[in-house]
Amino acid sequence: MLKNDIAGGIRDKALWMRRKAFTMVFDAQLGHPGGDFSAIDIVATLYFGVMRYDSQQPDMAERDRFIMSKGHATGALYTALCAAGYYPEDWLATYMQPQSKLNGHPNRNYLPGVETNTGPLGHGMPVAVGIAISGQLTNSDYRTFVLTGDGELQEGSNWEAAMTAGHRKLGKLTLIVDRNRLQQGMGTEETNGLDPLDDKFRAFGWDVAMVDGHDVEALMAVLSEPAGGRSKPLCVIANTIKGKGVSFMENKASWHHGVPNAEQLAIAMEELA
């Protein structure tokens, strides 16, 4: 398939994911749509343009691993897993309902395709480093991808993990930072400044790439780069827009955990048509 065809397919998947994710939040009256929407293009690119996996064999040894460290962004993760064939679409209608497999945070005991339980921020990155170390020790071919929020990087466990990854030269590890510059309540730089984020990771022994987190072609180019010859882990700083795709949500901190009413849902569906 031509690269342009793949990119077009990813954009179509991402649009479907946004529509489904927002409907899920509306039906549940719970969720984190702003962070879902900043991450969806990244997650769609990984699942439909980059990663190696088999949804019918979720534990396939040679699969690439993906960890959603910003575990509250389940709208992005659950819709991707559904579109990838891990479970049927009607499961999405149960989102956050009693006894649903689709909890507010992902649980590997309930859902195929979830590598580890996440939710408490700062946990996913250390787990990803451990998985990458395991692959290095066993000379395995798989790549490990982990997506964090930028506000999440205020958790010190991430920097312990980053130091370890740099020291061990985990060339098959890729961290993607959803750099939407907003966290719950206000901007990241008002809360605890992260910039210059690229220089921080370079100082920890990482290669760094900066990319538009909504440009599918640019994401494919940097995330598809062969990892075999890389001697350092890769940090991809993906500049994104919280709430991307819905005008009244974009760049609004209040939509970190905002819930739409029926009128807002209708407007969003029209904009996402």
PDB file of N, CA and C in Angstrom, residues 24 28 30-32 36 68 70-75 77-78 94-97 100-107 110-111 118-120:
ATOM      1  N   MET A  24     -18.837   7.993  23.806  1.00  0.00           N
ATOM      2  CA  MET A  24     -18.641   7.192  25.009  1.00  0.00           C
ATOM      3  C   MET A  24     -18.662   8.079  26.259  1.00  0.00           C
ATOM      4  N   ALA A  28     -21.494   7.935  29.198  1.00  0.00           N
ATOM      5  CA  ALA A  28     -21.078   7.608  30.564  1.00  0.00           C
ATOM      6  C   ALA A  28     -21.173   8.801  31.494  1.00  0.00           C
ATOM      7  N   LEU A  30     -18.772  10.643  32.024  1.00  0.00           N
ATOM      8  CA  LEU A  30     -17.466  10.568  32.677  1.00  0.00           C
ATOM      9  C   LEU A  30     -16.408  10.444  31.584  1.00  0.00           C
ATOM     10  N   GLY A  31     -15.210  10.907  31.878  1.00  0.00           N
ATOM     11  CA  GLY A  31     -14.128  10.703  30.931  1.00  0.00           C
ATOM     12  C   GLY A  31     -13.183  11.888  30.857  1.00  0.00           C
ATOM     13  N   HIS A  32     -12.225  11.801  29.939  1.00  0.00           N
ATOM     14  CA  HIS A  32     -11.187  12.818  29.774  1.00  0.00           C
ATOM     15  C   HIS A  32     -11.026  13.130  28.281  1.00  0.00           C
ATOM     16  N   ASP A  36      -7.884  12.687  25.391  1.00  0.00           N
ATOM     17  CA  ASP A  36      -8.141  11.689  24.342  1.00  0.00           C
ATOM     18  C   ASP A  36      -7.855  12.292  22.974  1.00  0.00           C
ATOM     19  N   MET A  68      -0.070   2.911  27.329  1.00  0.00           N
ATOM     20  CA  MET A  68      -0.704   4.210  27.495  1.00  0.00           C
ATOM     21  C   MET A  68      -0.477   4.647  28.938  1.00  0.00           C
ATOM     22  N   LYS A  70      -0.499   7.680  30.186  1.00  0.00           N
ATOM     23  CA  LYS A  70      -1.550   8.608  30.620  1.00  0.00           C
ATOM     24  C   LYS A  70      -2.872   7.831  30.578  1.00  0.00           C
ATOM     25  N   GLY A  71      -3.032   6.981  31.593  1.00  0.00           N
ATOM     26  CA  GLY A  71      -4.081   5.966  31.570  1.00  0.00           C
ATOM     27  C   GLY A  71      -5.491   6.507  31.588  1.00  0.00           C
ATOM     28  N   HIS A  72      -5.653   7.799  31.917  1.00  0.00           N
ATOM     29  CA  HIS A  72      -7.004   8.381  31.879  1.00  0.00           C
ATOM     30  C   HIS A  72      -7.506   8.564  30.451  1.00  0.00           C
ATOM     31  N   ALA A  73      -6.604   8.479  29.459  1.00  0.00           N
ATOM     32  CA  ALA A  73      -7.001   8.691  28.056  1.00  0.00           C
ATOM     33  C   ALA A  73      -7.524   7.391  27.456  1.00  0.00           C
ATOM     34  N   THR A  74      -8.472   6.779  28.133  1.00  0.00           N
ATOM     35  CA  THR A  74      -8.998   5.489  27.684  1.00  0.00           C
ATOM     36  C   THR A  74      -9.854   5.616  26.427  1.00  0.00           C
ATOM     37  N   GLY A  75     -10.426   6.774  26.191  1.00  0.00           N
ATOM     38  CA  GLY A  75     -11.193   6.947  24.964  1.00  0.00           C
ATOM     39  C   GLY A  75     -10.320   6.727  23.742  1.00  0.00           C
ATOM     40  N   LEU A  77      -7.392   4.943  23.730  1.00  0.00           N
ATOM     41  CA  LEU A  77      -6.891   3.569  23.723  1.00  0.00           C
ATOM     42  C   LEU A  77      -7.980   2.566  23.363  1.00  0.00           C
ATOM     43  N   TYR A  78      -9.150   2.672  23.988  1.00  0.00           N
ATOM     44  CA  TYR A  78     -10.199   1.674  23.765  1.00  0.00           C
ATOM     45  C   TYR A  78     -10.712   1.701  22.337  1.00  0.00           C
ATOM     46  N   THR A  94     -20.446   0.061  26.657  1.00  0.00           N
ATOM     47  CA  THR A  94     -20.451  -0.265  28.093  1.00  0.00           C
ATOM     48  C   THR A  94     -19.451   0.576  28.872  1.00  0.00           C
ATOM     49  N   TYR A  95     -18.802   1.511  28.241  1.00  0.00           N
ATOM     50  CA  TYR A  95     -17.723   2.300  28.853  1.00  0.00           C
ATOM     51  C   TYR A  95     -18.099   2.839  30.232  1.00  0.00           C
ATOM     52  N   MET A  96     -17.350   2.443  31.232  1.00  0.00           N
ATOM     53  CA  MET A  96     -17.499   2.876  32.631  1.00  0.00           C
ATOM     54  C   MET A  96     -18.818   2.469  33.270  1.00  0.00           C
ATOM     55  N   GLN A  97     -19.512   1.536  32.654  1.00  0.00           N
ATOM     56  CA  GLN A  97     -20.738   1.028  33.262  1.00  0.00           C
ATOM     57  C   GLN A  97     -20.388  -0.046  34.301  1.00  0.00           C
ATOM     58  N   SER A 100     -18.397  -3.393  33.563  1.00  0.00           N
ATOM     59  CA  SER A 100     -17.825  -3.300  32.221  1.00  0.00           C
ATOM     60  C   SER A 100     -16.347  -3.660  32.245  1.00  0.00           C
ATOM     61  N   LYS A 101     -15.863  -4.217  31.130  1.00  0.00           N
ATOM     62  CA  LYS A 101     -14.433  -4.459  30.972  1.00  0.00           C
ATOM     63  C   LYS A 101     -13.690  -3.168  30.640  1.00  0.00           C
ATOM     64  N   LEU A 102     -14.439  -2.144  30.249  1.00  0.00           N
ATOM     65  CA  LEU A 102     -13.843  -0.876  29.840  1.00  0.00           C
ATOM     66  C   LEU A 102     -13.921   0.119  30.997  1.00  0.00           C
ATOM     67  N   ASN A 103     -12.989  -0.044  31.937  1.00  0.00           N
ATOM     68  CA  ASN A 103     -12.928   0.821  33.112  1.00  0.00           C
ATOM     69  C   ASN A 103     -12.465   2.223  32.741  1.00  0.00           C
ATOM     70  N   GLY A 104     -12.492   3.102  33.728  1.00  0.00           N
ATOM     71  CA  GLY A 104     -11.970   4.443  33.525  1.00  0.00           C
ATOM     72  C   GLY A 104     -10.471   4.464  33.289  1.00  0.00           C
ATOM     73  N   HIS A 105      -9.784   3.412  33.723  1.00  0.00           N
ATOM     74  CA  HIS A 105      -8.363   3.236  33.445  1.00  0.00           C
ATOM     75  C   HIS A 105      -8.164   1.806  32.932  1.00  0.00           C
ATOM     76  N   PRO A 106      -7.228   1.594  32.008  1.00  0.00           N
ATOM     77  CA  PRO A 106      -7.099   0.273  31.377  1.00  0.00           C
ATOM     78  C   PRO A 106      -6.601  -0.804  32.342  1.00  0.00           C
ATOM     79  N   ASN A 107      -7.181  -1.982  32.202  1.00  0.00           N
ATOM     80  CA  ASN A 107      -6.857  -3.108  33.073  1.00  0.00           C
ATOM     81  C   ASN A 107      -6.564  -4.330  32.206  1.00  0.00           C
ATOM     82  N   TYR A 110      -8.741  -7.505  32.153  1.00  0.00           N
ATOM     83  CA  TYR A 110     -10.056  -7.489  31.524  1.00  0.00           C
ATOM     84  C   TYR A 110     -10.002  -7.401  30.004  1.00  0.00           C
ATOM     85  N   LEU A 111      -8.983  -6.718  29.481  1.00  0.00           N
ATOM     86  CA  LEU A 111      -8.986  -6.393  28.051  1.00  0.00           C
ATOM     87  C   LEU A 111      -7.764  -6.957  27.333  1.00  0.00           C
ATOM     88  N   THR A 118      -2.614   1.001  33.890  1.00  0.00           N
ATOM     89  CA  THR A 118      -2.096   2.349  34.094  1.00  0.00           C
ATOM     90  C   THR A 118      -3.205   3.239  34.610  1.00  0.00           C
ATOM     91  N   GLY A 119      -2.838   4.373  35.104  1.00  0.00           N
ATOM     92  CA  GLY A 119      -3.796   5.294  35.700  1.00  0.00           C
ATOM     93  C   GLY A 119      -3.065   6.212  36.644  1.00  0.00           C
ATOM     94  N   PRO A 120      -2.433   5.679  37.710  1.00  0.00           N
ATOM     95  CA  PRO A 120      -1.561   6.518  38.519  1.00  0.00           C
ATOM     96  C   PRO A 120      -0.413   7.024  37.653  1.00  0.00           C
TER      97      PRO A 120
END
